[in-house]
Amino acid sequence: MKKQYRGQSHMARYADDFVCCFQSEGEARNFYLQLQERLEKFNLQIAPDKSKIIEFGQFAEQNRKNSRTGKPETFDFLGFTHYCGKSRNGKFRVKRRTSRKKFHSAVQRMKAWIKTNRTLPVQSLLEQLKAKLTGHYRYYGITDNGPMLSSYWYSTMKLLFKWMNRRSQRNSYT
C-alpha cells in the first residue's frame, strides 16, 4: 500500500491493534475504504467505535488553532493516550500517558489484591507489592508519563494504609 501514496505513511502494529499514519487526509480516507473492502472478503468488519480518522501531528495544533476547534484529538493505543506536545526546544513531539481506562482498571486490580492479601505478614506483603509496582513501572515508565506513575503510587499507598489499618482496632500505620 505504501507505494500507492505520495506523502509519508507509516503503520504501527501490535497483535491485532494497529495505527496508520498518513501525510494527507485524502490518503487516510482512501486507505480506510480499501481496508474495509479487504476485510469484507474475509467476513470481518472494523469496529466503528474504535476506528477513526483524526488530524494529528506536527501541524495539527496550528490548524486547529486557526480553525478555532480546540486542541488536537488524542488516541489510545497499547494502554497509552497519545497526544500532541512540544519538547523543551519547542519542536513537535508525540507525548504519551497512561490511558484513563487502563489506569482505573490497574487501581481496581491493586485494590482487590491488597484487600485479599492484607492478612499476610507485613514484610511478605511489601515484597509482593514491590514486585507488582515494579511491573507496572516497567511497562508504563516512559518519557512524559511521570505524573501518572506518581498518581498510581499515591493511590496504591492510600489503599495499602486503608487496608492495613483495618487489620486491628487501632490505626497503627501512617
PDB file of C-alpha atoms in Angstrom:
ATOM      1  CA  MET A   1       0.000   0.000   0.000  1.00  0.00           C
ATOM      2  CA  LYS A   2       2.828   2.388   0.817  1.00  0.00           C
ATOM      3  CA  LYS A   3       3.877   2.601  -2.840  1.00  0.00           C
ATOM      4  CA  GLN A   4       0.457   3.950  -3.846  1.00  0.00           C
ATOM      5  CA  TYR A   5       0.670   7.064  -1.662  1.00  0.00           C
ATOM      6  CA  ARG A   6       2.628  10.202  -2.437  1.00  0.00           C
ATOM      7  CA  GLY A   7       3.121  11.522   1.103  1.00  0.00           C
ATOM      8  CA  GLN A   8       4.612   9.756   4.064  1.00  0.00           C
ATOM      9  CA  SER A   9       2.743   6.781   5.501  1.00  0.00           C
ATOM     10  CA  HIS A  10       3.553   4.570   8.465  1.00  0.00           C
ATOM     11  CA  MET A  11       1.930   1.744  10.354  1.00  0.00           C
ATOM     12  CA  ALA A  12       2.481   0.697  13.971  1.00  0.00           C
ATOM     13  CA  ARG A  13       1.114  -2.749  14.780  1.00  0.00           C
ATOM     14  CA  TYR A  14       0.963  -4.956  17.852  1.00  0.00           C
ATOM     15  CA  ALA A  15      -1.039  -8.213  17.635  1.00  0.00           C
ATOM     16  CA  ASP A  16      -4.498  -7.206  16.355  1.00  0.00           C
ATOM     17  CA  ASP A  17      -4.171  -3.463  17.107  1.00  0.00           C
ATOM     18  CA  PHE A  18      -2.646  -1.010  14.677  1.00  0.00           C
ATOM     19  CA  VAL A  19      -2.365   2.698  13.946  1.00  0.00           C
ATOM     20  CA  CYS A  20      -1.826   4.026  10.431  1.00  0.00           C
ATOM     21  CA  CYS A  21      -0.401   7.479   9.812  1.00  0.00           C
ATOM     22  CA  PHE A  22      -0.718   9.397   6.555  1.00  0.00           C
ATOM     23  CA  GLN A  23       0.508  12.796   5.494  1.00  0.00           C
ATOM     24  CA  SER A  24      -2.782  13.773   3.841  1.00  0.00           C
ATOM     25  CA  GLU A  25      -6.376  13.246   4.902  1.00  0.00           C
ATOM     26  CA  GLY A  26      -7.404  12.049   1.442  1.00  0.00           C
ATOM     27  CA  GLU A  27      -4.909   9.205   1.529  1.00  0.00           C
ATOM     28  CA  ALA A  28      -6.103   8.228   5.016  1.00  0.00           C
ATOM     29  CA  ARG A  29      -9.734   8.092   3.878  1.00  0.00           C
ATOM     30  CA  ASN A  30      -8.754   6.112   0.773  1.00  0.00           C
ATOM     31  CA  PHE A  31      -6.847   3.591   2.925  1.00  0.00           C
ATOM     32  CA  TYR A  32      -9.790   3.293   5.326  1.00  0.00           C
ATOM     33  CA  LEU A  33     -12.188   2.454   2.479  1.00  0.00           C
ATOM     34  CA  GLN A  34      -9.756  -0.048   0.939  1.00  0.00           C
ATOM     35  CA  LEU A  35      -9.229  -1.675   4.336  1.00  0.00           C
ATOM     36  CA  GLN A  36     -12.975  -2.101   4.829  1.00  0.00           C
ATOM     37  CA  GLU A  37     -13.318  -3.681   1.395  1.00  0.00           C
ATOM     38  CA  ARG A  38     -10.385  -6.016   2.033  1.00  0.00           C
ATOM     39  CA  LEU A  39     -11.733  -7.165   5.410  1.00  0.00           C
ATOM     40  CA  GLU A  40     -15.194  -7.819   3.947  1.00  0.00           C
ATOM     41  CA  LYS A  41     -13.641 -10.501   1.724  1.00  0.00           C
ATOM     42  CA  PHE A  42     -12.843 -12.439   4.938  1.00  0.00           C
ATOM     43  CA  ASN A  43     -16.209 -11.655   6.614  1.00  0.00           C
ATOM     44  CA  LEU A  44     -14.545  -9.246   9.032  1.00  0.00           C
ATOM     45  CA  GLN A  45     -15.519  -5.705   9.958  1.00  0.00           C
ATOM     46  CA  ILE A  46     -13.832  -2.712  11.517  1.00  0.00           C
ATOM     47  CA  ALA A  47     -15.328  -1.674  14.852  1.00  0.00           C
ATOM     48  CA  PRO A  48     -16.626   1.861  14.147  1.00  0.00           C
ATOM     49  CA  ASP A  49     -16.390   2.871  17.817  1.00  0.00           C
ATOM     50  CA  LYS A  50     -12.675   2.001  17.892  1.00  0.00           C
ATOM     51  CA  SER A  51     -11.721   3.358  14.464  1.00  0.00           C
ATOM     52  CA  LYS A  52     -11.499   6.968  13.430  1.00  0.00           C
ATOM     53  CA  ILE A  53      -9.557   9.358  11.263  1.00  0.00           C
ATOM     54  CA  ILE A  54      -8.121  12.254  13.245  1.00  0.00           C
ATOM     55  CA  GLU A  55      -5.856  15.164  12.495  1.00  0.00           C
ATOM     56  CA  PHE A  56      -2.688  14.506  14.438  1.00  0.00           C
ATOM     57  CA  GLY A  57       0.896  15.564  14.054  1.00  0.00           C
ATOM     58  CA  GLN A  58       3.229  18.472  13.630  1.00  0.00           C
ATOM     59  CA  PHE A  59       0.728  20.873  12.092  1.00  0.00           C
ATOM     60  CA  ALA A  60      -2.463  19.662  13.806  1.00  0.00           C
ATOM     61  CA  GLU A  61      -2.208  22.124  16.688  1.00  0.00           C
ATOM     62  CA  GLN A  62      -1.724  25.128  14.410  1.00  0.00           C
ATOM     63  CA  ASN A  63      -4.513  24.024  12.039  1.00  0.00           C
ATOM     64  CA  ARG A  64      -6.929  23.521  14.952  1.00  0.00           C
ATOM     65  CA  LYS A  65      -5.974  26.900  16.398  1.00  0.00           C
ATOM     66  CA  ASN A  66      -6.599  28.625  13.043  1.00  0.00           C
ATOM     67  CA  SER A  67      -9.997  26.964  12.669  1.00  0.00           C
ATOM     68  CA  ARG A  68     -10.802  27.604  16.376  1.00  0.00           C
ATOM     69  CA  THR A  69     -11.744  23.997  17.060  1.00  0.00           C
ATOM     70  CA  GLY A  70      -9.673  23.496  20.228  1.00  0.00           C
ATOM     71  CA  LYS A  71      -6.801  21.157  20.903  1.00  0.00           C
ATOM     72  CA  PRO A  72      -5.861  18.286  18.572  1.00  0.00           C
ATOM     73  CA  GLU A  73      -7.594  14.993  19.260  1.00  0.00           C
ATOM     74  CA  THR A  74      -5.888  12.171  21.101  1.00  0.00           C
ATOM     75  CA  PHE A  75      -5.972   8.415  20.607  1.00  0.00           C
ATOM     76  CA  ASP A  76      -5.390   5.356  22.789  1.00  0.00           C
ATOM     77  CA  PHE A  77      -3.006   2.606  21.704  1.00  0.00           C
ATOM     78  CA  LEU A  78      -1.496  -0.185  23.841  1.00  0.00           C
ATOM     79  CA  GLY A  79      -2.694   1.339  27.118  1.00  0.00           C
ATOM     80  CA  PHE A  80      -1.363   4.820  26.418  1.00  0.00           C
ATOM     81  CA  THR A  81      -3.106   8.003  25.367  1.00  0.00           C
ATOM     82  CA  HIS A  82      -1.071   9.653  22.612  1.00  0.00           C
ATOM     83  CA  TYR A  83      -1.306  13.420  22.299  1.00  0.00           C
ATOM     84  CA  CYS A  84       0.451  16.272  20.512  1.00  0.00           C
ATOM     85  CA  GLY A  85       3.036  18.106  22.547  1.00  0.00           C
ATOM     86  CA  LYS A  86       6.216  20.096  22.322  1.00  0.00           C
ATOM     87  CA  SER A  87       9.732  19.393  23.507  1.00  0.00           C
ATOM     88  CA  ARG A  88      11.684  21.836  25.634  1.00  0.00           C
ATOM     89  CA  ASN A  89      13.084  23.278  22.396  1.00  0.00           C
ATOM     90  CA  GLY A  90       9.559  23.997  21.155  1.00  0.00           C
ATOM     91  CA  LYS A  91       9.578  21.277  18.495  1.00  0.00           C
ATOM     92  CA  PHE A  92       6.692  18.867  17.901  1.00  0.00           C
ATOM     93  CA  ARG A  93       6.674  15.606  19.860  1.00  0.00           C
ATOM     94  CA  VAL A  94       4.187  12.803  20.311  1.00  0.00           C
ATOM     95  CA  LYS A  95       3.677  12.506  24.049  1.00  0.00           C
ATOM     96  CA  ARG A  96       2.139   9.577  25.903  1.00  0.00           C
ATOM     97  CA  ARG A  97       0.481   8.997  29.247  1.00  0.00           C
ATOM     98  CA  THR A  98      -1.379   6.060  30.753  1.00  0.00           C
ATOM     99  CA  SER A  99      -4.923   5.961  29.399  1.00  0.00           C
ATOM    100  CA  ARG A 100      -7.668   6.660  31.933  1.00  0.00           C
ATOM    101  CA  LYS A 101      -9.334   3.318  31.365  1.00  0.00           C
ATOM    102  CA  LYS A 102      -6.125   1.340  31.975  1.00  0.00           C
ATOM    103  CA  PHE A 103      -5.200   3.489  34.983  1.00  0.00           C
ATOM    104  CA  HIS A 104      -8.544   2.945  36.711  1.00  0.00           C
ATOM    105  CA  SER A 105      -8.535  -0.792  35.999  1.00  0.00           C
ATOM    106  CA  ALA A 106      -4.969  -1.078  37.385  1.00  0.00           C
ATOM    107  CA  VAL A 107      -6.010   0.743  40.588  1.00  0.00           C
ATOM    108  CA  GLN A 108      -9.063  -1.526  40.943  1.00  0.00           C
ATOM    109  CA  ARG A 109      -6.913  -4.648  40.485  1.00  0.00           C
ATOM    110  CA  MET A 110      -4.472  -3.351  43.091  1.00  0.00           C
ATOM    111  CA  LYS A 111      -7.350  -2.635  45.479  1.00  0.00           C
ATOM    112  CA  ALA A 112      -8.681  -6.191  45.116  1.00  0.00           C
ATOM    113  CA  TRP A 113      -5.205  -7.672  45.559  1.00  0.00           C
ATOM    114  CA  ILE A 114      -4.435  -5.671  48.708  1.00  0.00           C
ATOM    115  CA  LYS A 115      -7.857  -6.485  50.136  1.00  0.00           C
ATOM    116  CA  THR A 116      -7.370 -10.246  49.698  1.00  0.00           C
ATOM    117  CA  ASN A 117      -3.731 -10.270  50.884  1.00  0.00           C
ATOM    118  CA  ARG A 118      -3.952  -7.839  53.817  1.00  0.00           C
ATOM    119  CA  THR A 119      -3.590 -10.654  56.362  1.00  0.00           C
ATOM    120  CA  LEU A 120      -0.129 -11.658  55.113  1.00  0.00           C
ATOM    121  CA  PRO A 121       2.878 -10.769  57.261  1.00  0.00           C
ATOM    122  CA  VAL A 122       3.830  -7.157  56.578  1.00  0.00           C
ATOM    123  CA  GLN A 123       7.282  -7.988  55.153  1.00  0.00           C
ATOM    124  CA  SER A 124       5.861 -10.547  52.728  1.00  0.00           C
ATOM    125  CA  LEU A 125       3.062  -8.193  51.689  1.00  0.00           C
ATOM    126  CA  LEU A 126       5.504  -5.361  50.993  1.00  0.00           C
ATOM    127  CA  GLU A 127       7.815  -7.600  48.938  1.00  0.00           C
ATOM    128  CA  GLN A 128       4.931  -8.737  46.737  1.00  0.00           C
ATOM    129  CA  LEU A 129       3.643  -5.170  46.464  1.00  0.00           C
ATOM    130  CA  LYS A 130       7.101  -4.007  45.388  1.00  0.00           C
ATOM    131  CA  ALA A 131       7.127  -6.621  42.606  1.00  0.00           C
ATOM    132  CA  LYS A 132       3.676  -5.504  41.421  1.00  0.00           C
ATOM    133  CA  LEU A 133       4.697  -1.833  41.405  1.00  0.00           C
ATOM    134  CA  THR A 134       7.934  -2.652  39.578  1.00  0.00           C
ATOM    135  CA  GLY A 135       5.988  -4.478  36.865  1.00  0.00           C
ATOM    136  CA  HIS A 136       3.653  -1.511  36.437  1.00  0.00           C
ATOM    137  CA  TYR A 137       6.583   0.926  36.280  1.00  0.00           C
ATOM    138  CA  ARG A 138       8.436  -1.174  33.720  1.00  0.00           C
ATOM    139  CA  TYR A 139       5.526  -1.129  31.305  1.00  0.00           C
ATOM    140  CA  TYR A 140       4.201   2.385  31.877  1.00  0.00           C
ATOM    141  CA  GLY A 141       7.529   4.016  32.810  1.00  0.00           C
ATOM    142  CA  ILE A 142       8.164   6.043  29.657  1.00  0.00           C
ATOM    143  CA  THR A 143       9.034   9.654  28.974  1.00  0.00           C
ATOM    144  CA  ASP A 144       6.266  12.139  29.884  1.00  0.00           C
ATOM    145  CA  ASN A 145       4.315   9.582  31.972  1.00  0.00           C
ATOM    146  CA  GLY A 146       5.802  10.531  35.360  1.00  0.00           C
ATOM    147  CA  PRO A 147       2.654  12.222  36.734  1.00  0.00           C
ATOM    148  CA  MET A 148       0.538   9.129  36.026  1.00  0.00           C
ATOM    149  CA  LEU A 149       3.118   6.864  37.691  1.00  0.00           C
ATOM    150  CA  SER A 150       3.139   9.133  40.745  1.00  0.00           C
ATOM    151  CA  SER A 151      -0.637   9.075  40.829  1.00  0.00           C
ATOM    152  CA  TYR A 152      -0.629   5.269  40.685  1.00  0.00           C
ATOM    153  CA  TRP A 153       1.885   5.071  43.530  1.00  0.00           C
ATOM    154  CA  TYR A 154      -0.147   7.518  45.634  1.00  0.00           C
ATOM    155  CA  SER A 155      -3.378   5.561  45.018  1.00  0.00           C
ATOM    156  CA  THR A 156      -1.639   2.308  45.939  1.00  0.00           C
ATOM    157  CA  MET A 157      -0.245   3.763  49.174  1.00  0.00           C
ATOM    158  CA  LYS A 158      -3.671   5.112  50.138  1.00  0.00           C
ATOM    159  CA  LEU A 159      -5.208   1.689  49.582  1.00  0.00           C
ATOM    160  CA  LEU A 160      -2.395  -0.051  51.465  1.00  0.00           C
ATOM    161  CA  PHE A 161      -2.765   2.174  54.538  1.00  0.00           C
ATOM    162  CA  LYS A 162      -6.548   1.830  54.435  1.00  0.00           C
ATOM    163  CA  TRP A 163      -6.482  -1.973  54.424  1.00  0.00           C
ATOM    164  CA  MET A 164      -3.501  -2.320  56.781  1.00  0.00           C
ATOM    165  CA  ASN A 165      -5.244  -0.182  59.388  1.00  0.00           C
ATOM    166  CA  ARG A 166      -8.309  -2.405  59.199  1.00  0.00           C
ATOM    167  CA  ARG A 167      -6.303  -5.347  60.477  1.00  0.00           C
ATOM    168  CA  SER A 168      -6.841  -4.308  64.090  1.00  0.00           C
ATOM    169  CA  GLN A 169      -8.837  -1.831  66.141  1.00  0.00           C
ATOM    170  CA  ARG A 170      -6.009   0.699  66.250  1.00  0.00           C
ATOM    171  CA  ASN A 171      -4.627   2.797  63.434  1.00  0.00           C
ATOM    172  CA  SER A 172      -1.077   1.526  63.635  1.00  0.00           C
ATOM    173  CA  TYR A 173       0.169   2.583  60.199  1.00  0.00           C
ATOM    174  CA  THR A 174       0.564   6.138  58.981  1.00  0.00           C
TER     175      THR A 174
END
